[in-house]
PDB file of C-alpha atoms and ligand atoms in Angstrom:
ATOM      1  CA  MET A   1      -8.195 -34.779  12.044  1.00 45.00           C
ATOM      2  CA  THR A   2      -5.392 -32.186  12.355  1.00 49.00           C
ATOM      3  CA  GLN A   3      -6.626 -29.696   9.311  1.00 50.00           C
ATOM      4  CA  ASP A   4     -10.439 -29.678  10.966  1.00 55.00           C
ATOM      5  CA  MET A   5      -8.933 -28.353  13.567  1.00 53.00           C
ATOM      6  CA  ASN A   6      -5.976 -25.438  11.666  1.00 87.00           C
ATOM      7  CA  LEU A   7      -9.549 -24.797   9.299  1.00 91.00           C
ATOM      8  CA  SER A   8     -12.041 -24.023  12.909  1.00 92.00           C
ATOM      9  CA  GLU A   9      -8.915 -22.057  14.197  1.00 95.00           C
ATOM     10  CA  ILE A  10      -8.286 -19.858  11.031  1.00 96.00           C
ATOM     11  CA  GLU A  11     -11.818 -18.898  11.108  1.00 96.00           C
ATOM     12  CA  ARG A  12     -11.694 -18.374  15.463  1.00 96.00           C
ATOM     13  CA  ARG A  13      -8.844 -15.662  14.399  1.00 97.00           C
ATOM     14  CA  ILE A  14     -10.935 -14.250  11.318  1.00 98.00           C
ATOM     15  CA  GLU A  15     -14.449 -13.799  13.756  1.00 98.00           C
ATOM     16  CA  ALA A  16     -11.458 -11.869  16.152  1.00 98.00           C
ATOM     17  CA  ILE A  17     -10.787  -9.427  13.907  1.00 98.00           C
ATOM     18  CA  GLN A  18     -14.151  -8.645  11.463  1.00 98.00           C
ATOM     19  CA  HIS A  19     -14.957  -7.663  15.800  1.00 98.00           C
ATOM     20  CA  ARG A  20     -12.361  -5.914  15.727  1.00 97.00           C
ATOM     21  CA  LEU A  21     -13.486  -3.840  12.803  1.00 97.00           C
ATOM     22  CA  THR A  22     -16.674  -2.974  13.642  1.00 96.00           C
ATOM     23  CA  HIS A  23     -15.409  -0.958  17.194  1.00 96.00           C
ATOM     24  CA  LEU A  24     -12.586   0.207  15.377  1.00 95.00           C
ATOM     25  CA  GLY A  25     -14.287   4.128  14.889  1.00 95.00           C
ATOM     26  CA  PRO A  26     -13.816   7.065  12.811  1.00 98.00           C
ATOM     27  CA  MET A  27     -10.577   7.325  10.757  1.00 98.00           C
ATOM     28  CA  HIS A  28      -8.408   8.469   8.328  1.00 98.00           C
ATOM     29  CA  PRO A  29      -5.475   7.947   6.188  1.00 98.00           C
ATOM     30  CA  GLY A  30      -2.065   9.860   6.680  1.00 98.00           C
ATOM     31  CA  SER A  31       0.036  11.133   8.826  1.00 97.00           C
ATOM     32  CA  LEU A  32       0.166  14.258  10.219  1.00 97.00           C
ATOM     33  CA  GLY A  33       3.187  16.493  10.876  1.00 96.00           C
ATOM     34  CA  GLU A  34       3.989  18.964  12.618  1.00 95.00           C
ATOM     35  CA  GLN A  35       5.595  22.442  11.233  1.00 92.00           C
ATOM     36  CA  TYR A  36       7.633  25.541  12.168  1.00 94.00           C
ATOM     37  CA  ASN A  37       7.226  28.660   9.897  1.00 92.00           C
ATOM     38  CA  VAL A  38       9.332  31.973   9.565  1.00 94.00           C
ATOM     39  CA  CYS A  39       6.702  34.695   8.797  1.00 94.00           C
ATOM     40  CA  GLY A  40       7.330  38.373   5.735  1.00 90.00           C
ATOM     41  CA  LYS A  41       7.538  40.197   8.773  1.00 92.00           C
ATOM     42  CA  ALA A  42      11.617  41.842   9.133  1.00 87.00           C
ATOM     43  CA  ALA A  43      11.754  42.247  12.410  1.00 90.00           C
ATOM     44  CA  CYS A  44      10.103  39.395  13.289  1.00 95.00           C
ATOM     45  CA  ARG A  45      10.959  37.012  16.316  1.00 94.00           C
ATOM     46  CA  CYS A  46      10.818  34.147  13.718  1.00 95.00           C
ATOM     47  CA  LYS A  47      13.953  36.443  12.334  1.00 91.00           C
ATOM     48  CA  ASP A  48      16.150  36.871  15.476  1.00 91.00           C
ATOM     49  CA  PRO A  49      19.701  37.140  13.934  1.00 89.00           C
ATOM     50  CA  LYS A  50      20.773  34.826  17.190  1.00 92.00           C
ATOM     51  CA  LYS A  51      18.146  33.097  18.750  1.00 92.00           C
ATOM     52  CA  PRO A  52      15.169  32.281  15.727  1.00 92.00           C
ATOM     53  CA  GLN A  53      11.808  31.573  17.194  1.00 94.00           C
ATOM     54  CA  LYS A  54       9.657  30.223  14.613  1.00 95.00           C
ATOM     55  CA  HIS A  55       6.218  30.087  13.850  1.00 95.00           C
ATOM     56  CA  GLY A  56       3.961  27.244  15.386  1.00 94.00           C
ATOM     57  CA  PRO A  57       3.607  23.902  15.445  1.00 93.00           C
ATOM     58  CA  TYR A  58       1.246  24.076  12.827  1.00 95.00           C
ATOM     59  CA  TYR A  59       0.018  20.540  11.859  1.00 97.00           C
ATOM     60  CA  GLN A  60      -0.811  19.220   8.750  1.00 97.00           C
ATOM     61  CA  LEU A  61      -2.633  16.027   7.304  1.00 98.00           C
ATOM     62  CA  SER A  62      -1.362  14.303   4.259  1.00 98.00           C
ATOM     63  CA  TYR A  63      -2.709  11.494   2.604  1.00 98.00           C
ATOM     64  CA  THR A  64      -2.552   9.756  -0.984  1.00 98.00           C
ATOM     65  CA  TRP A  65      -5.904   8.214  -1.302  1.00 97.00           C
ATOM     66  CA  ARG A  66      -7.571   7.364  -5.017  1.00 98.00           C
ATOM     67  CA  GLY A  67      -4.229   8.474  -6.854  1.00 98.00           C
ATOM     68  CA  LYS A  68      -4.504  12.021  -5.066  1.00 98.00           C
ATOM     69  CA  SER A  69      -2.513  13.743  -2.695  1.00 98.00           C
ATOM     70  CA  THR A  70      -3.253  15.945  -0.153  1.00 98.00           C
ATOM     71  CA  THR A  71      -2.119  18.192   2.068  1.00 97.00           C
ATOM     72  CA  ARG A  72      -3.687  20.706   4.536  1.00 96.00           C
ATOM     73  CA  PHE A  73      -3.933  21.933   8.058  1.00 96.00           C
ATOM     74  CA  VAL A  74      -5.573  21.150  11.285  1.00 97.00           C
ATOM     75  CA  ARG A  75      -6.607  23.388  13.240  1.00 96.00           C
ATOM     76  CA  PRO A  76      -4.669  22.935  17.066  1.00 94.00           C
ATOM     77  CA  GLU A  77      -7.915  21.513  18.573  1.00 96.00           C
ATOM     78  CA  ARG A  78      -8.668  19.417  15.926  1.00 97.00           C
ATOM     79  CA  VAL A  79      -5.048  18.207  16.389  1.00 97.00           C
ATOM     80  CA  GLU A  80      -5.852  14.638  19.585  1.00 97.00           C
ATOM     81  CA  GLY A  81      -9.038  13.563  17.665  1.00 98.00           C
ATOM     82  CA  MET A  82      -6.652  13.404  14.072  1.00 98.00           C
ATOM     83  CA  GLN A  83      -4.053  11.346  16.118  1.00 97.00           C
ATOM     84  CA  ARG A  84      -6.550   8.691  16.799  1.00 97.00           C
ATOM     85  CA  LYS A  85      -8.880   8.600  13.843  1.00 98.00           C
ATOM     86  CA  VAL A  86      -4.791   8.009  11.654  1.00 98.00           C
ATOM     87  CA  ALA A  87      -4.274   5.676  14.361  1.00 98.00           C
ATOM     88  CA  ASN A  88      -7.867   4.093  13.646  1.00 98.00           C
ATOM     89  CA  TYR A  89      -6.267   3.922  10.139  1.00 98.00           C
ATOM     90  CA  LYS A  90      -3.444   2.029  10.537  1.00 98.00           C
ATOM     91  CA  ARG A  91      -5.415  -0.140  12.678  1.00 98.00           C
ATOM     92  CA  PHE A  92      -7.725  -1.084  10.171  1.00 98.00           C
ATOM     93  CA  ARG A  93      -5.025  -1.556   7.950  1.00 98.00           C
ATOM     94  CA  GLU A  94      -3.204  -3.934   9.701  1.00 98.00           C
ATOM     95  CA  LEU A  95      -6.345  -6.010  10.762  1.00 98.00           C
ATOM     96  CA  VAL A  96      -7.620  -6.069   7.107  1.00 98.00           C
ATOM     97  CA  ASN A  97      -3.851  -7.387   6.418  1.00 98.00           C
ATOM     98  CA  GLU A  98      -4.222 -10.281   8.976  1.00 97.00           C
ATOM     99  CA  TRP A  99      -7.713 -11.528   7.542  1.00 98.00           C
ATOM    100  CA  VAL A 100      -6.792 -11.489   3.713  1.00 98.00           C
ATOM    101  CA  ASP A 101      -3.410 -13.594   5.223  1.00 96.00           C
ATOM    102  CA  LEU A 102      -6.101 -15.832   7.051  1.00 96.00           C
ATOM    103  CA  GLU A 103      -8.040 -16.010   4.263  1.00 96.00           C
ATOM    104  CA  VAL A 104      -5.386 -17.288   2.306  1.00 95.00           C
ATOM    105  CA  GLU A 105      -4.754 -19.481   4.901  1.00 95.00           C
ATOM    106  CA  ARG A 106      -8.055 -21.072   4.816  1.00 95.00           C
ATOM    107  CA  GLU A 107      -7.913 -21.645   1.706  1.00 95.00           C
ATOM    108  CA  GLN A 108      -4.591 -23.979   1.834  1.00 92.00           C
ATOM    109  CA  ALA A 109      -6.180 -25.668   4.432  1.00 92.00           C
ATOM    110  CA  GLU A 110      -9.483 -26.641   2.371  1.00 92.00           C
ATOM    111  CA  ARG A 111      -7.457 -27.697  -0.149  1.00 91.00           C
ATOM    112  CA  ALA A 112      -5.523 -29.805   1.843  1.00 88.00           C
ATOM    113  CA  GLN A 113      -8.671 -31.456   3.792  1.00 84.00           C
ATOM    114  CA  GLU A 114      -9.893 -32.220   0.180  1.00 86.00           C
ATOM    115  CA  LYS A 115      -6.978 -33.633  -1.326  1.00 83.00           C
ATOM    116  CA  HIS A 116      -7.809 -35.605   2.413  1.00 77.00           C
ATOM    117  CA  ALA A 117     -10.797 -36.641   2.137  1.00 79.00           C
ATOM    118  CA  GLY A 118      -9.978 -37.461  -1.758  1.00 69.00           C
ATOM    119  CA  GLY A 119      -7.339 -39.829  -0.719  1.00 55.00           C
ATOM    120  CA  ASN A 120      -9.465 -41.988   1.686  1.00 50.00           C
TER     121      ASN A 120
HETATM  122 ZN1  LIG B   1       7.420  36.120  12.046  1.00 78.03          ZN
END
């Protein structure tokens, strides 16, 4: 009966993952980076020889999706929202990986159960 216990435990965990996936909210692949720039003006503060103050931060979102790499700027007022989306996407991938792990375990548990049943 140990295999039955395993199987129901696996199914319970899969259901919990499915539940969490439906509540993830908006997501986006990639990572956010901060960037500081030097401009073209000769006498700008960003070129001060003693204490250069570069322009920024500028936020960039970089991601690769379906073989295509993209990097683009994110406006300051959208950075917080994008951080949430990127975190949700990361969580989404973790949950999917956990789900697939459990499906592999489920298959093994089912096979073990059949083997056991066949042996009787
Ligand atoms: Zn400048």
